Coordinates of C-alpha atoms and ligand atoms in Angstrom, one line a residue:
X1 CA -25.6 -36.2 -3.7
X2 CA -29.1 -34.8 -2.3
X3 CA -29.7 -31.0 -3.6
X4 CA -32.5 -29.6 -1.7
X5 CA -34.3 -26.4 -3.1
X6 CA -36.1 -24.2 -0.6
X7 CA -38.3 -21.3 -2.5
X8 CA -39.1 -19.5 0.4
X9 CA -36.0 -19.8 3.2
X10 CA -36.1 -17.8 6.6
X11 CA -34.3 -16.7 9.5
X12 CA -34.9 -18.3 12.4
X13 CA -36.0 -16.5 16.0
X14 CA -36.1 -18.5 18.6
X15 CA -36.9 -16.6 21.9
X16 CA -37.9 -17.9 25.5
X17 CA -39.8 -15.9 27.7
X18 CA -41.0 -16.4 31.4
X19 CA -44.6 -15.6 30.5
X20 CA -46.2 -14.8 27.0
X21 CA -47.2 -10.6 27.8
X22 CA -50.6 -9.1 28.8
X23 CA -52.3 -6.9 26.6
X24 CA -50.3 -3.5 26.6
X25 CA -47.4 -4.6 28.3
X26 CA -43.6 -5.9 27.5
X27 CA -41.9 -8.6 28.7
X28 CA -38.0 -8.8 28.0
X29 CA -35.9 -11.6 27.6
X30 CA -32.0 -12.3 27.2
X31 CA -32.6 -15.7 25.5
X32 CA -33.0 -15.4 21.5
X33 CA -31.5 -16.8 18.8
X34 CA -31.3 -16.6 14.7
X35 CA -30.7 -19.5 12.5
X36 CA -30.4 -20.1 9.0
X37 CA -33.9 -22.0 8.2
X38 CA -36.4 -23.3 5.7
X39 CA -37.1 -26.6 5.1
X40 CA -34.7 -27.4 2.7
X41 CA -32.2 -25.6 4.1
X42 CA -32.7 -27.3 7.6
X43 CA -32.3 -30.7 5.7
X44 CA -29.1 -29.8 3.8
X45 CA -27.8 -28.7 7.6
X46 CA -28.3 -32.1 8.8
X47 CA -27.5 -33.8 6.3
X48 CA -24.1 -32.5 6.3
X49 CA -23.8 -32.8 10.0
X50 CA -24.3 -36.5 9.2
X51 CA -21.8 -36.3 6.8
X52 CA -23.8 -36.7 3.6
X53 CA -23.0 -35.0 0.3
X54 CA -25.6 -32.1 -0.6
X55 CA -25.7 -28.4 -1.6
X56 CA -28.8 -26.2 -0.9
X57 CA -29.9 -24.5 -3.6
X58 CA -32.9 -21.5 -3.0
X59 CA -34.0 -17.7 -3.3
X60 CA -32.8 -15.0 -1.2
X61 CA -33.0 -11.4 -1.2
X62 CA -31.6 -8.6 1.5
X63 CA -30.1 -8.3 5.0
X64 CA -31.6 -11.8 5.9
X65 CA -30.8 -13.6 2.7
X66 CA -27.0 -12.5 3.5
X67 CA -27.5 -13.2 6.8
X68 CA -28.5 -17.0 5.6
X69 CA -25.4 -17.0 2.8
X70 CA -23.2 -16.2 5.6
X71 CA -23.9 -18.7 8.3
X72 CA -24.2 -21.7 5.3
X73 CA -20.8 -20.3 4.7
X74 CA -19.6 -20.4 8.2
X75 CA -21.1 -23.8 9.3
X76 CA -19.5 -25.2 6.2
X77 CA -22.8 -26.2 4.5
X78 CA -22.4 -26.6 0.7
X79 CA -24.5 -23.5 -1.2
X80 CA -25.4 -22.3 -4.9
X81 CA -28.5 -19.5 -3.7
X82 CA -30.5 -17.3 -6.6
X83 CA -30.3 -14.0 -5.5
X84 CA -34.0 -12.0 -5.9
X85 CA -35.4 -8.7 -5.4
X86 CA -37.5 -9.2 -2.6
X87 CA -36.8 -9.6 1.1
X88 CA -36.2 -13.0 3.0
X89 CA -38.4 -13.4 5.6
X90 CA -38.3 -13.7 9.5
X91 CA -39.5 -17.1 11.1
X92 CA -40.6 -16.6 15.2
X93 CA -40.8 -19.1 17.4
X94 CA -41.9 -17.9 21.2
X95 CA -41.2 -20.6 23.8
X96 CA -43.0 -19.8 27.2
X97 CA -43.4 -22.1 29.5
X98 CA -44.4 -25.7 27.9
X99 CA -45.6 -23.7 25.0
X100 CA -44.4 -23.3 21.7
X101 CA -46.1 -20.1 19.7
X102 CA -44.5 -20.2 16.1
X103 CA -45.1 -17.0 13.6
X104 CA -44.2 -17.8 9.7
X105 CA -44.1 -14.7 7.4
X106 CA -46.0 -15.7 3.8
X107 CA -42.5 -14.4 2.4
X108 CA -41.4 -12.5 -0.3
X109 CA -43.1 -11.8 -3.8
X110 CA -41.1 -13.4 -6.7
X111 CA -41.0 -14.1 -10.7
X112 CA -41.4 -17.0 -11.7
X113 CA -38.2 -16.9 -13.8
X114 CA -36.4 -18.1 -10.7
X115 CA -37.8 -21.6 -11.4
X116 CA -35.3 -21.8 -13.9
X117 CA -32.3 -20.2 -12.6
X118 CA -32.6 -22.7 -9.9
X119 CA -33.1 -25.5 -12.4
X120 CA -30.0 -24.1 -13.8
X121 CA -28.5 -24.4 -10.3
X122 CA -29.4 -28.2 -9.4
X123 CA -28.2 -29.4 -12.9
X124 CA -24.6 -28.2 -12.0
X125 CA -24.6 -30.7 -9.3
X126 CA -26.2 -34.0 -11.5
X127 CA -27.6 -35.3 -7.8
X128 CA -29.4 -38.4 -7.6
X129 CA -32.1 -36.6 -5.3
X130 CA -33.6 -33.4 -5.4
X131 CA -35.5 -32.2 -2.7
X132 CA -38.3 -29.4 -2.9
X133 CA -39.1 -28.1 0.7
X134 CA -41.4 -25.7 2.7
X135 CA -43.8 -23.1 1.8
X136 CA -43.5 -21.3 -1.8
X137 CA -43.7 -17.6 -2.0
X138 CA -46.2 -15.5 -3.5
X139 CA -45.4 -15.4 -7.3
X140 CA -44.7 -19.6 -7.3
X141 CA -47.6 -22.2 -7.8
X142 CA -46.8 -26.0 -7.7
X143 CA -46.0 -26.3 -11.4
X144 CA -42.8 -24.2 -10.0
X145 CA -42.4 -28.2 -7.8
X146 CA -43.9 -30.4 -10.4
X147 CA -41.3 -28.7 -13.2
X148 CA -38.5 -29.2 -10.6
X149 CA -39.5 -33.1 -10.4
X150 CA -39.3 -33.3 -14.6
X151 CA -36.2 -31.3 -15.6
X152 CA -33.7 -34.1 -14.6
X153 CA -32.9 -38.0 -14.0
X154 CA -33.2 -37.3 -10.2
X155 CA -35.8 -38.5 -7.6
X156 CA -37.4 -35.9 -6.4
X157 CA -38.7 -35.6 -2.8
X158 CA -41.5 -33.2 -1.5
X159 CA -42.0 -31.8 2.0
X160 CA -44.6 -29.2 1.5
X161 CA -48.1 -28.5 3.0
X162 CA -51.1 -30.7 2.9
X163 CA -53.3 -28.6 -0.3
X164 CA -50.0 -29.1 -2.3
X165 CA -49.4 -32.4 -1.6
X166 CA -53.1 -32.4 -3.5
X167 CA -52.4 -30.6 -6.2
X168 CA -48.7 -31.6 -7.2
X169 CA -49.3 -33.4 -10.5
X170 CA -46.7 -35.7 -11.3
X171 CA -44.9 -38.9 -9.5
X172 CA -42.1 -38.3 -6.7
X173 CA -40.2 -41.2 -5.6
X174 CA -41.2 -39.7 -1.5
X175 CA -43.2 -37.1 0.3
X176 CA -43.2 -36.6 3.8
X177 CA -46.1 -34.8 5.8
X178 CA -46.9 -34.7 9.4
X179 CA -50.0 -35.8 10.7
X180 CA -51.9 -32.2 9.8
X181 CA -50.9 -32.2 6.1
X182 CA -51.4 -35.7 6.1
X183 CA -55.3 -35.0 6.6
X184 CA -55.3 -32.3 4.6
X185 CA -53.9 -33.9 1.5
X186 CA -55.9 -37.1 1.4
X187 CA -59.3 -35.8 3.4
X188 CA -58.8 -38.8 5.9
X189 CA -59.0 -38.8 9.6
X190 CA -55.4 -39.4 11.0
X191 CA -56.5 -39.8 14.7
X192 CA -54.7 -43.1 15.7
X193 CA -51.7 -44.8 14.0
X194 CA -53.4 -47.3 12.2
X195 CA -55.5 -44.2 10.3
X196 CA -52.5 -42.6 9.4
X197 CA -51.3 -46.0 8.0
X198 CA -54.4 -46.1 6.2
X199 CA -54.0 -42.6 4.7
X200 CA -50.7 -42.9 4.1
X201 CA -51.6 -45.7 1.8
X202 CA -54.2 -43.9 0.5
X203 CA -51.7 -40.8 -0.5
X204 CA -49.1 -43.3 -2.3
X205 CA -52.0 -43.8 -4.7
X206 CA -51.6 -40.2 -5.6
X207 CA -48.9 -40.2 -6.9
X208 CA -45.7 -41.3 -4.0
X209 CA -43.7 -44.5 -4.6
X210 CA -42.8 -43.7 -0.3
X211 CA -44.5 -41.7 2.2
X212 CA -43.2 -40.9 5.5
X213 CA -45.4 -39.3 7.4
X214 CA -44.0 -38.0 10.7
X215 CA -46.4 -37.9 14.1
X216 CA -45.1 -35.7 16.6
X217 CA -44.4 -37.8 19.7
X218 CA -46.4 -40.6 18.2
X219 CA -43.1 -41.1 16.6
X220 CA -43.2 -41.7 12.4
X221 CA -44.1 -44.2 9.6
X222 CA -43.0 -45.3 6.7
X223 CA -45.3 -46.2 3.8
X224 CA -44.0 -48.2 0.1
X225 CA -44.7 -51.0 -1.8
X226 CA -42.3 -53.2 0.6
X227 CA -43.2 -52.1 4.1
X228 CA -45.7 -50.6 6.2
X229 CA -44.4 -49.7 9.3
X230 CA -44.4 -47.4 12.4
X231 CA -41.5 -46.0 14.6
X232 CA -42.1 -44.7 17.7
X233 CA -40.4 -41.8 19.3
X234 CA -37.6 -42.2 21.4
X235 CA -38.1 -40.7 25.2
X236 CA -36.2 -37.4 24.9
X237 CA -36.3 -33.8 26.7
X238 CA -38.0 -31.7 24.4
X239 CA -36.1 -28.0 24.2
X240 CA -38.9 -27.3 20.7
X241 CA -39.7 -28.5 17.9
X242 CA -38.4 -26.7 15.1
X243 CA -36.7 -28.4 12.5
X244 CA -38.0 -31.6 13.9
X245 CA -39.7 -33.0 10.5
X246 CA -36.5 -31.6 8.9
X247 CA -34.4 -33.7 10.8
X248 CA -36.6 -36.9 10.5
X249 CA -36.5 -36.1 6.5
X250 CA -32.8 -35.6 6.2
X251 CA -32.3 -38.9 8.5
X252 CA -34.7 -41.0 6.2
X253 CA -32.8 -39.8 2.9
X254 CA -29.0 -40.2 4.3
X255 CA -30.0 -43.9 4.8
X256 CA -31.7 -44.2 1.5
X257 CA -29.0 -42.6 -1.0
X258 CA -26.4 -45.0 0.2
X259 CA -29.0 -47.7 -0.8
X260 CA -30.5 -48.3 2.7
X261 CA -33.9 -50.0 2.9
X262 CA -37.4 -48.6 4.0
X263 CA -37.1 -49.8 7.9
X264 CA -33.4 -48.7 8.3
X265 CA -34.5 -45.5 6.9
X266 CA -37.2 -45.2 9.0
X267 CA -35.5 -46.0 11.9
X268 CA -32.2 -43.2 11.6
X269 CA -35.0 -40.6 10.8
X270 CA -36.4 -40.5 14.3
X271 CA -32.8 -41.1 16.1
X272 CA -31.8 -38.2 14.3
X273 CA -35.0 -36.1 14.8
X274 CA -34.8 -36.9 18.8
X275 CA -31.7 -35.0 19.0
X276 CA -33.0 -31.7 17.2
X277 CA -35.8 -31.6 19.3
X278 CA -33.6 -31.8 22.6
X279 CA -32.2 -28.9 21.3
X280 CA -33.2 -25.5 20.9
X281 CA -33.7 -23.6 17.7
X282 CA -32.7 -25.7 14.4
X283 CA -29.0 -25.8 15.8
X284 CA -27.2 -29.2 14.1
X285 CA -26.4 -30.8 17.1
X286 CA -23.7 -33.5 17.8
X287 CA -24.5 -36.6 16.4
X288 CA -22.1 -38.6 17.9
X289 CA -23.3 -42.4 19.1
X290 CA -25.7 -41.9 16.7
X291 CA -25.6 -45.5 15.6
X292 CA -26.8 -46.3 19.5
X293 CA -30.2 -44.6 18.9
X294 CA -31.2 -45.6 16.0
X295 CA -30.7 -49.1 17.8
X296 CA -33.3 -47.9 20.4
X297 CA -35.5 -47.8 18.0
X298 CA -39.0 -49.8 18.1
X299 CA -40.7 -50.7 14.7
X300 CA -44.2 -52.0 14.3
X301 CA -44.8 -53.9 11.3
X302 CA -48.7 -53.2 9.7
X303 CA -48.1 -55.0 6.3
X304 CA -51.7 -57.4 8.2
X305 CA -53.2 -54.0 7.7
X306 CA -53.5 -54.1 4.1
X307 CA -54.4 -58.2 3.2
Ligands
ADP401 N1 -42.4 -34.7 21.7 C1 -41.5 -35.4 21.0 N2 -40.8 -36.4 21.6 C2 -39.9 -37.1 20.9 N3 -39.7 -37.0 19.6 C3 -40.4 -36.1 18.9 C4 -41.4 -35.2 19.6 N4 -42.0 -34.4 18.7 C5 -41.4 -34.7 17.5 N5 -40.5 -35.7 17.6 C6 -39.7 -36.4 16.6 O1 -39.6 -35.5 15.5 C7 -40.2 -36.0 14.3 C8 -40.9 -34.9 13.5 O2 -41.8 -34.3 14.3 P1 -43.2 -33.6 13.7 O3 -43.7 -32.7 14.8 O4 -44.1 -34.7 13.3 O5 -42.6 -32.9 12.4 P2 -43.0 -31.5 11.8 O6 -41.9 -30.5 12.3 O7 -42.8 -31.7 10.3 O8 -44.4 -31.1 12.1 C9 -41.2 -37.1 14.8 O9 -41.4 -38.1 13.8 C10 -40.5 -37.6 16.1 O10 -39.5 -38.6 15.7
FBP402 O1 -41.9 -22.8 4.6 P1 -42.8 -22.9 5.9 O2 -43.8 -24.0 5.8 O3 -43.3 -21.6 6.3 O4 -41.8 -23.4 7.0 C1 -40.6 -22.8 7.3 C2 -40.2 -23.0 8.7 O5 -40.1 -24.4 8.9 C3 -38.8 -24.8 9.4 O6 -38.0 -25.3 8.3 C4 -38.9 -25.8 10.5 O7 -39.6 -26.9 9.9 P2 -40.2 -28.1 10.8 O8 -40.3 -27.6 12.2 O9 -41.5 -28.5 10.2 O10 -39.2 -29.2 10.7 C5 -38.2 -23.5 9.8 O11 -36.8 -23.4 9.7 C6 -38.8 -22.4 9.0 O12 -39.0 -21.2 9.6

């Protein structure tokens, strides 16, 4: 069982316009669409489409927290949310073009009482993971992720940004940044794929038994005490790219809860990331043949890198 937490969850707009608008005028547009999101939330979505066990646990408040509570409920994906005061925020994603424009709201304010209620929350489903995912609110601090990594027997995962990567101060069995965070949190240049090898390295010293760092089109890598490796993309039509880290994540932890190793991980994290970003929005898509891409895989061993 992987419960993921998301503090600070959103609702998704995805709209496509011909042409971003000129100053003082409107352009209109019949293509938009609103999906449950946050990181966390993303991963529990894929995760379920591919069939593994997990319940997404997080804060919501208002019209757009029920809106979120309703479509987990529709889509069948497994929930136990903290209600709060505040209002859940709107995510926009404007798609013009080749472009990709994305507006995230900071969120709503919250107490940090709701650290414990959502302690409270993951201990009713004694999971072997526990991922903590996406931005935090105002109100939260990284003790609110570091106190979520002590209060149980779990491993806990991180997705978060780059300065709290930094400051999180205690061990997590995996973290996975992409290549911006990855600078941020270890100072490094990331440039090619053997400097984010490097940094990767560098950021397991701080604290990470694994980090998976994904790269965009340069594919993804996989850093532990058995393997340094790189995977590269596979070729696909990109639609966007939201949820794509998401999708890597929750492909790279299905594999390793049923006791998969570091380069089979790896591997089902891009196949399964390839087919969000053919689609638009964070939509689970089908993953049927699955099995097929993962195969198409390529791995690039760098385990030279560090004699
Ligand atoms: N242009 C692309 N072509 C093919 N795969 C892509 C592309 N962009 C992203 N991906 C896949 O999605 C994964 C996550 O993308 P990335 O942009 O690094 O994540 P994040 O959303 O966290 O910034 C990559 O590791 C890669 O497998
Ligand atoms: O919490 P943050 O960092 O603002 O990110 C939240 C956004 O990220 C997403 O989870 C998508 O994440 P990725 O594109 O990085 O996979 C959206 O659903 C959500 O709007």
């Amino acid at each position: 069982m992987i419960v993921t937490v998301t503090f600070n969850p959103a609702v998704d707009h995805t709209i496509q316009v011909d042409a971003m608008p000129d100053s003082g005028t409107v352009v209109r547009t019949d293509e938009a669409q609103f999906d449950a999101g946050g990181k966390g939330i993303n991963v529990s979505q894929y995760l379920t489409g591919l069939g593994a066990d997990t319940v997404a646990t997080g804060l919501v408040g208002d019209f757009l927290g029920e809106y979120i509570r309703s479509e987990l409920e529709d889509e069948g994906i497994p929930a136990d949310l903290v209600e709060i005061d505040g209002k859940t925020r709107l995510n926009t994603t404007i798609l013009s073009d080749d472009d990709e424009f994305k507006i995230n709201h900071d969120g709503p304010s919250v107490d940090s009482a709701v650290v414990s209620d959502t302690i409270d929350a993951i201990g009713r489903y004694d999971p072997e993971m526990v991922l903590v995912a996406g931005s935090l609110p105002p109100g939260l601090d990284t003790d609110a992720i570091d106190r979520i990594a002590n209060a149980g027997e779990w491993n806990a995962v991180v997705d978060v940004g780059g300065a709290t990567l930094q400051a999180l101060d205690t061990e997590y069995a995996l973290c996975k940044p992409n290549r911006e965070e990855l600078a941020v949190a270890t100072d490094r240049s990331v440039e090619t794929v053997k400097s984010c090898l490097s940094a990767a390295d560098v950021l397991r010293e701080q604290g990470f038994e694994r980090v998976v760092a994904s790269l965009g089109a340069d594919g993804a890598l996989l850093a532990s005490s058995d393997a340094l490796v790189h995977a590269a993309a596979l070729d696909v039509e990109v639609a966007d790219t939201v949820g794509a880290g998401d999708a890597m994540l929750a492909g790279v932890l299905s594999e390793l809860v049923v006791g998969g190793d570091d380069r089979a991980a790896l591997c089902r994290g891009v196949a399964v990331a390839s087919r969000i970003v053919a689609n638009t929005g964070t939509t689970v898509p089908s993953f049927a043949e699955l099995d097929d891409s993962v195969g198409r895989v390529e791995l690039t061993d760098y385990a030279a890198l560090r004699e």
